[in-house]
Short mmCIF file of C-alpha atoms in Angstrom, two decimals:
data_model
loop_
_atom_site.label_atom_id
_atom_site.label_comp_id
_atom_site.label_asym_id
_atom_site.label_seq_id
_atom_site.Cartn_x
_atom_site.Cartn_y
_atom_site.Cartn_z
CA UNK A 1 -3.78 -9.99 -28.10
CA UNK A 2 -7.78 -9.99 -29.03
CA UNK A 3 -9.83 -8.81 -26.17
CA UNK A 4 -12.96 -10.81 -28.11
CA UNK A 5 -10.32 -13.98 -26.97
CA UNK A 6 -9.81 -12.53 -23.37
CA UNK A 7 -8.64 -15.29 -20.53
CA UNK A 8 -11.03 -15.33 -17.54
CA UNK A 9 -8.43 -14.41 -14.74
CA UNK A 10 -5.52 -12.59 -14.45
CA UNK A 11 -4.02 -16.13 -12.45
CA UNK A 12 -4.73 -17.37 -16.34
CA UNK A 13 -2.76 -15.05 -17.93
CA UNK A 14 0.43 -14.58 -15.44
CA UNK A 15 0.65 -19.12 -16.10
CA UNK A 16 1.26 -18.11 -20.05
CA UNK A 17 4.19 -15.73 -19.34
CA UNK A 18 7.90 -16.40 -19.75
CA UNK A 19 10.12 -15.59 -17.01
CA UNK A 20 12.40 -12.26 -17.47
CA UNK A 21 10.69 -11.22 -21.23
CA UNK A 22 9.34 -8.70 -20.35
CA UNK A 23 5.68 -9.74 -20.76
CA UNK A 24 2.75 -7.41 -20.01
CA UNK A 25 -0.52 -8.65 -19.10
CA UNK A 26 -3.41 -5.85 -20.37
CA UNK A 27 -6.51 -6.23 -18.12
CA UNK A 28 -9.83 -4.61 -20.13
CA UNK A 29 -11.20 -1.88 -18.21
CA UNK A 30 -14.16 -2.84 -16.35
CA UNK A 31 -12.80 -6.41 -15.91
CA UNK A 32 -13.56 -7.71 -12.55
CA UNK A 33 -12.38 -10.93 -10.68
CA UNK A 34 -13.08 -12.62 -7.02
CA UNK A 35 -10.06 -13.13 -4.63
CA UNK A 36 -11.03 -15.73 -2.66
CA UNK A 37 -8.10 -17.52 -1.19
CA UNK A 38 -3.86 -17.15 -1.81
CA UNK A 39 -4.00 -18.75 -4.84
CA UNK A 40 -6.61 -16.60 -6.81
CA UNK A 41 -3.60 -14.34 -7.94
CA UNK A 42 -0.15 -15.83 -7.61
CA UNK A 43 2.14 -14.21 -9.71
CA UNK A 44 5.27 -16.17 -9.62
CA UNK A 45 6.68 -15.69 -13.08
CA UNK A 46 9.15 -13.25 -12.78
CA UNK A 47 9.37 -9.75 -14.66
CA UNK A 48 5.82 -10.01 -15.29
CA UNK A 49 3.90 -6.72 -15.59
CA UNK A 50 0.09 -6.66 -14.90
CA UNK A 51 -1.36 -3.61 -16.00
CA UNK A 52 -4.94 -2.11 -15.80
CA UNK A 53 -6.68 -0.37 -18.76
CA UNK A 54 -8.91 2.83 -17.97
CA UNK A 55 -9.19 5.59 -15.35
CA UNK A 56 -11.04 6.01 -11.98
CA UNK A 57 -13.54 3.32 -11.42
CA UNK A 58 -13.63 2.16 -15.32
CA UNK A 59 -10.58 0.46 -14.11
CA UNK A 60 -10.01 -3.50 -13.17
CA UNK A 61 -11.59 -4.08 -10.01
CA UNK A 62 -10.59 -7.27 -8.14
CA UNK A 63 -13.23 -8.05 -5.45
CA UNK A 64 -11.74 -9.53 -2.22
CA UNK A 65 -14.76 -11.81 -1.53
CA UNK A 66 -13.44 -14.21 1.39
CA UNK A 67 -11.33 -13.15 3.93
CA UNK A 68 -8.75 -15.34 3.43
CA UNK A 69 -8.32 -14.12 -0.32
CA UNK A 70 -4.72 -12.23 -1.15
CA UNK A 71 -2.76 -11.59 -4.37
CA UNK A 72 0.83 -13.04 -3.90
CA UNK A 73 3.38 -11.15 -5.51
CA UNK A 74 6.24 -13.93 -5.48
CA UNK A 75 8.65 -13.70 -8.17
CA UNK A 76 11.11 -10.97 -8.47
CA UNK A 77 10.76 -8.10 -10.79
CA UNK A 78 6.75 -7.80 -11.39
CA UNK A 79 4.81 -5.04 -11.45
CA UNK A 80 1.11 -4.62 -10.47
CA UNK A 81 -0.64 -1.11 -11.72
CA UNK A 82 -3.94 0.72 -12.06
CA UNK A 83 -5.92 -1.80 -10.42
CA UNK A 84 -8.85 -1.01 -8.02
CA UNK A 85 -8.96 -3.31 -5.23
CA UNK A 86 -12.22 -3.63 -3.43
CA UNK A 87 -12.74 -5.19 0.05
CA UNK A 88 -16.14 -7.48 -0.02
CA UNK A 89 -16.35 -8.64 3.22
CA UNK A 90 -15.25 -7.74 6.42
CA UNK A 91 -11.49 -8.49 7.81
CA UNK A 92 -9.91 -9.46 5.09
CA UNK A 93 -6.63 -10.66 6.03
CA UNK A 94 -4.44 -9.05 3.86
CA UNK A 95 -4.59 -7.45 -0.02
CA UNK A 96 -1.03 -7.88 -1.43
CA UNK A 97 1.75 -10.62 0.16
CA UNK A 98 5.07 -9.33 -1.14
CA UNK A 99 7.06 -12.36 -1.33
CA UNK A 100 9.84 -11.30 -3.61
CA UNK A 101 12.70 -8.66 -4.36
CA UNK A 102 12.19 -5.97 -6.50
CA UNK A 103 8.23 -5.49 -6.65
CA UNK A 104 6.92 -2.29 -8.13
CA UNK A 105 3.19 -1.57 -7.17
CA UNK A 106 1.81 2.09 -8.28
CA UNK A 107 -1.23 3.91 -9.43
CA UNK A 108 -3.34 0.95 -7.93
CA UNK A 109 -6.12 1.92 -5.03
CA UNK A 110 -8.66 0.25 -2.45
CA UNK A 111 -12.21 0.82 -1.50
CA UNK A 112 -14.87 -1.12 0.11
CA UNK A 113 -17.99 -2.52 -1.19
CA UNK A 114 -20.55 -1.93 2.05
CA UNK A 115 -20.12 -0.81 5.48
CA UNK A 116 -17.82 -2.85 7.92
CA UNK A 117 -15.89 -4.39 4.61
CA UNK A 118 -11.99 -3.75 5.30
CA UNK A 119 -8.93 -4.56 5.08
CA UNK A 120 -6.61 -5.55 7.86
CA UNK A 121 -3.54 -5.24 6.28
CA UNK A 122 -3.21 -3.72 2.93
CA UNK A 123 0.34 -4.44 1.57
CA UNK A 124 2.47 -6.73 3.25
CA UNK A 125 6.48 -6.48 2.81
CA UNK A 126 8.03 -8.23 5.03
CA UNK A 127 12.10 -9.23 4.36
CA UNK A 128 12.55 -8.66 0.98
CA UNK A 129 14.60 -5.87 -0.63
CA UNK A 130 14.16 -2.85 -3.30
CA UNK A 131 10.31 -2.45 -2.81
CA UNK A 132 8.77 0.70 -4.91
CA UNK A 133 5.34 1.56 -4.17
CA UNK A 134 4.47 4.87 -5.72
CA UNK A 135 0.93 7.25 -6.13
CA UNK A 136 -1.43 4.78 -5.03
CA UNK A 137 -4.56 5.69 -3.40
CA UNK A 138 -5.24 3.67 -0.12
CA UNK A 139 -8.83 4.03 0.66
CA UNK A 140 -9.98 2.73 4.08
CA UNK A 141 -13.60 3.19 5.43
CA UNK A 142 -13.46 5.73 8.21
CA UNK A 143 -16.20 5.11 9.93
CA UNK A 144 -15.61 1.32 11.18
CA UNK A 145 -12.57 0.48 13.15
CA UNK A 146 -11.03 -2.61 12.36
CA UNK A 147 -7.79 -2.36 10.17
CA UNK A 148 -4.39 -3.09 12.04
CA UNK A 149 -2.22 -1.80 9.37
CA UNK A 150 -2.48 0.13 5.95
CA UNK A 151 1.12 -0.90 5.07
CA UNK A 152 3.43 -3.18 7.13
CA UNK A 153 7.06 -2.84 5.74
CA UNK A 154 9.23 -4.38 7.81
CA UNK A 155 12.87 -5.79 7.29
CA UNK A 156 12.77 -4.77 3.81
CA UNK A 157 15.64 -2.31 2.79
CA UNK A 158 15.81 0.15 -0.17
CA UNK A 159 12.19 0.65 -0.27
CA UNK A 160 11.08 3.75 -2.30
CA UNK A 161 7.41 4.89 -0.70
CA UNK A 162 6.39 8.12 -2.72
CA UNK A 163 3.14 10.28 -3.28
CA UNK A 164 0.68 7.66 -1.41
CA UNK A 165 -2.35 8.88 -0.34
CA UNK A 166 -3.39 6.81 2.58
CA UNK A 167 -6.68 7.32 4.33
CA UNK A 168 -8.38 4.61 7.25
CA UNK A 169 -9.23 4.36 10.48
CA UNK A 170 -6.20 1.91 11.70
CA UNK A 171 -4.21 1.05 14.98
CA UNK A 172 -0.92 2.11 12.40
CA UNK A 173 -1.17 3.33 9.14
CA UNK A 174 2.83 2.67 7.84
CA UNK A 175 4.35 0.29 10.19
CA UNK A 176 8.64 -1.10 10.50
CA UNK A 177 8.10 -1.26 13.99
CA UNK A 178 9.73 -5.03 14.24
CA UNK A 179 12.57 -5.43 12.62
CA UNK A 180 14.71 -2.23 10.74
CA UNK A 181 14.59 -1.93 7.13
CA UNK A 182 17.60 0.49 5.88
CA UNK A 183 18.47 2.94 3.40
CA UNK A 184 14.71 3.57 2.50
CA UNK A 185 12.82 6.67 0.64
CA UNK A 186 9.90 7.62 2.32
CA UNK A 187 9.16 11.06 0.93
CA UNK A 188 5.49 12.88 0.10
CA UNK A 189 3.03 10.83 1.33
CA UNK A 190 0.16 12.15 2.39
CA UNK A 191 -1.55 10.43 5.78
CA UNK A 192 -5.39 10.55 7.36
CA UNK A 193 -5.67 8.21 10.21
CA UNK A 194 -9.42 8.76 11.90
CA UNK A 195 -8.82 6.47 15.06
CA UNK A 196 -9.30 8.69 18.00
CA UNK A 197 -7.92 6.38 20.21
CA UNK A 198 -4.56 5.31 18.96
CA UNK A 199 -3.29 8.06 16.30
CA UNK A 200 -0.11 6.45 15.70
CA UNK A 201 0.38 7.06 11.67
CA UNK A 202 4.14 6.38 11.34
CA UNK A 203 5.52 3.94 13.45
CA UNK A 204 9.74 3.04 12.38
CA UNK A 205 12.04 0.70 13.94
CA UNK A 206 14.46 2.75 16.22
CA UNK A 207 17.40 1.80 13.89
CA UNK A 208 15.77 2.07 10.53
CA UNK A 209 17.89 4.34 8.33
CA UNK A 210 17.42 6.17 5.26
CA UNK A 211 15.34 9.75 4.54
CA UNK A 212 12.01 10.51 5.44
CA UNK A 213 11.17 13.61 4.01
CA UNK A 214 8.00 16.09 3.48
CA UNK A 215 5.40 14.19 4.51
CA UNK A 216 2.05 15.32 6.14
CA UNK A 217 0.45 12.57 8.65
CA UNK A 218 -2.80 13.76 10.33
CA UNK A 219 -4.63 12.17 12.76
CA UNK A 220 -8.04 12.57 14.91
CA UNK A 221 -6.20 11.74 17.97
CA UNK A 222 -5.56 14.72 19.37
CA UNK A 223 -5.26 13.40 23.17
CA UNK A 224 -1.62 12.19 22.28
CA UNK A 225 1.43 13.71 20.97
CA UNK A 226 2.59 14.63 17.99
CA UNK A 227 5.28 11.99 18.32
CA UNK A 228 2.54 9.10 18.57
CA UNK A 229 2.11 10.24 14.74
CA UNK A 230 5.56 10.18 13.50
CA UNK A 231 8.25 7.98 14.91
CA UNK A 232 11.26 8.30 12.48
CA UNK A 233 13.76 5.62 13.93
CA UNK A 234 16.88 6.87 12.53
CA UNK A 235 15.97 8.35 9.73
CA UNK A 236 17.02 11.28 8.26
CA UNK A 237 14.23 13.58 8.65
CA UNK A 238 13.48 17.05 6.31
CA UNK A 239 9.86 18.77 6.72
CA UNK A 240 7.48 16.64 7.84
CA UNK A 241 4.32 17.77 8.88
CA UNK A 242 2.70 16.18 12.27
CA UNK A 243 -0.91 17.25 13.19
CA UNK A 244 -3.52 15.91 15.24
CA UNK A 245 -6.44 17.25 15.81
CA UNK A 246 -8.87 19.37 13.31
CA UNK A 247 -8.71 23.31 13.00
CA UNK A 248 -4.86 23.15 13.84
CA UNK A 249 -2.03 24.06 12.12
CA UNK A 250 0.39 21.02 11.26
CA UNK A 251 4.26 21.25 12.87
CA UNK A 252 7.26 20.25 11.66
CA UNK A 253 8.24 16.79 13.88
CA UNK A 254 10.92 15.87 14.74
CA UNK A 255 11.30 19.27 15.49
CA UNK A 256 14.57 19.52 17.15
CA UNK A 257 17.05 22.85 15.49
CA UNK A 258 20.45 21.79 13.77
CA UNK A 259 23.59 22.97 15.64
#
């Protein structure tokens, strides 16, 4: 409650919250923390929020300084927003482990601290339910290959994926290409993937269900098809955009007329 008594880590603060009392965790704008292994940040109290004071780079910054360092988002009902997480060293495994039902991550967004610093997987949700990850800002350096995925969601059904800005030079930038997650909301994200090589933006299992709707995914790899950028499984699809290559005008993919 007195920021002149402020704990040192957020780790600190989540291990002095009660499960399901709706407990908020304030972090003091221009706080900033090392992640160096999976248990720097493991919040497993449930219905914990953790939420970042200030705007634009005046806000929390948790530096990912090994590559083995993660936050673990393992008990249900938490919330992690407004943070600015910032890749320190190159191939970092992976940012965020969702290991529970019923995570809500928003307004939060990566960057890089020098060249070649990355991450290979930014969020991680795979097989668990009612994920909501909403206007974050997903900053990947363009000019060094090297992540494998910006988001890997796979087996994880009712997931809400709205207004993300996601921007990286990656193999896949939103990937449910394993196993089918159904009855998700992917609607208004917007999508820069600057591999040349492999523009694949939007890969979804062939029986993942739910509604994928106006969202524009752009890619530098213009040798390959527009369906290399979206694959929409079984989803129901309305106005997405699909372009590849610079000075072009986007299409709408799939692109197929009702009868």
């Amino acid at each position: 409650k007195d920021p002149q008594h402020a704990l040192a880590t957020i780790d600190a603060a989540v291990g002095l919250c009660t499960a399901n009392k709706g407990d908020y965790i304030l972090v003091m704008p221009g706080h900033n923390e090392s992640i160096t292994s999976a248990t720097s940040l493991v919040v497993d109290v449930a219905g914990v929020t953790i939420m970042g004071l200030g705007s634009n780079q005046t806000r929390p910054m948790l530096d990912f300084d090994n590559t083995a360092g993660s936050i673990e988002m393992d008990a249900a009902n938490c919330r992690l927003t407004n943070i600015v997480l910032r890749a320190s060293v190159t191939a970092v495994v992976v940012a965020i482990n969702v290991d529970a039902n019923d995570i809500t991550i928003d307004n939060c967004e990566t960057t890089w601290e020098d060249t070649g610093d990355d991450f290979l997987i930014t969020l991680d949700c795979t097989a668990f339910d009612r994920i909501t990850i909403t206007d974050n800002k997903f900053f990947g350096e363009l000019a060094v290959a090297g992540a494998n995925t910006v988001l890997v969601i796979d087996d994880s059904h009712n997931l809400v994926l709205q207004r993300n800005l996601l921007v990286g030079n990656a193999n896949v930038m939103v990937s449910n290409a394993a196993t089918l997650s159904q009855t998700c909301v992917i609607t208004d994200n917007i999508i820069y993937n600057a591999d040349t090589t492999d523009n694949s933006c939007m890969e979804l299992s062939v029986a993942s269900t739910g509604v994928l709707a106006r969202n524009i995914v752009t890619s530098l790899g213009g040798a390959q098809a527009y369906s290399a950028n979206i694959d929409p499984g079984s989803m129901l699809c309305a106005e997405n955009y699909s372009v590849n290559a610079i000075d072009e005008s986007a299409i709408i993919f799939p692109s197929t007329t009702p009868t």
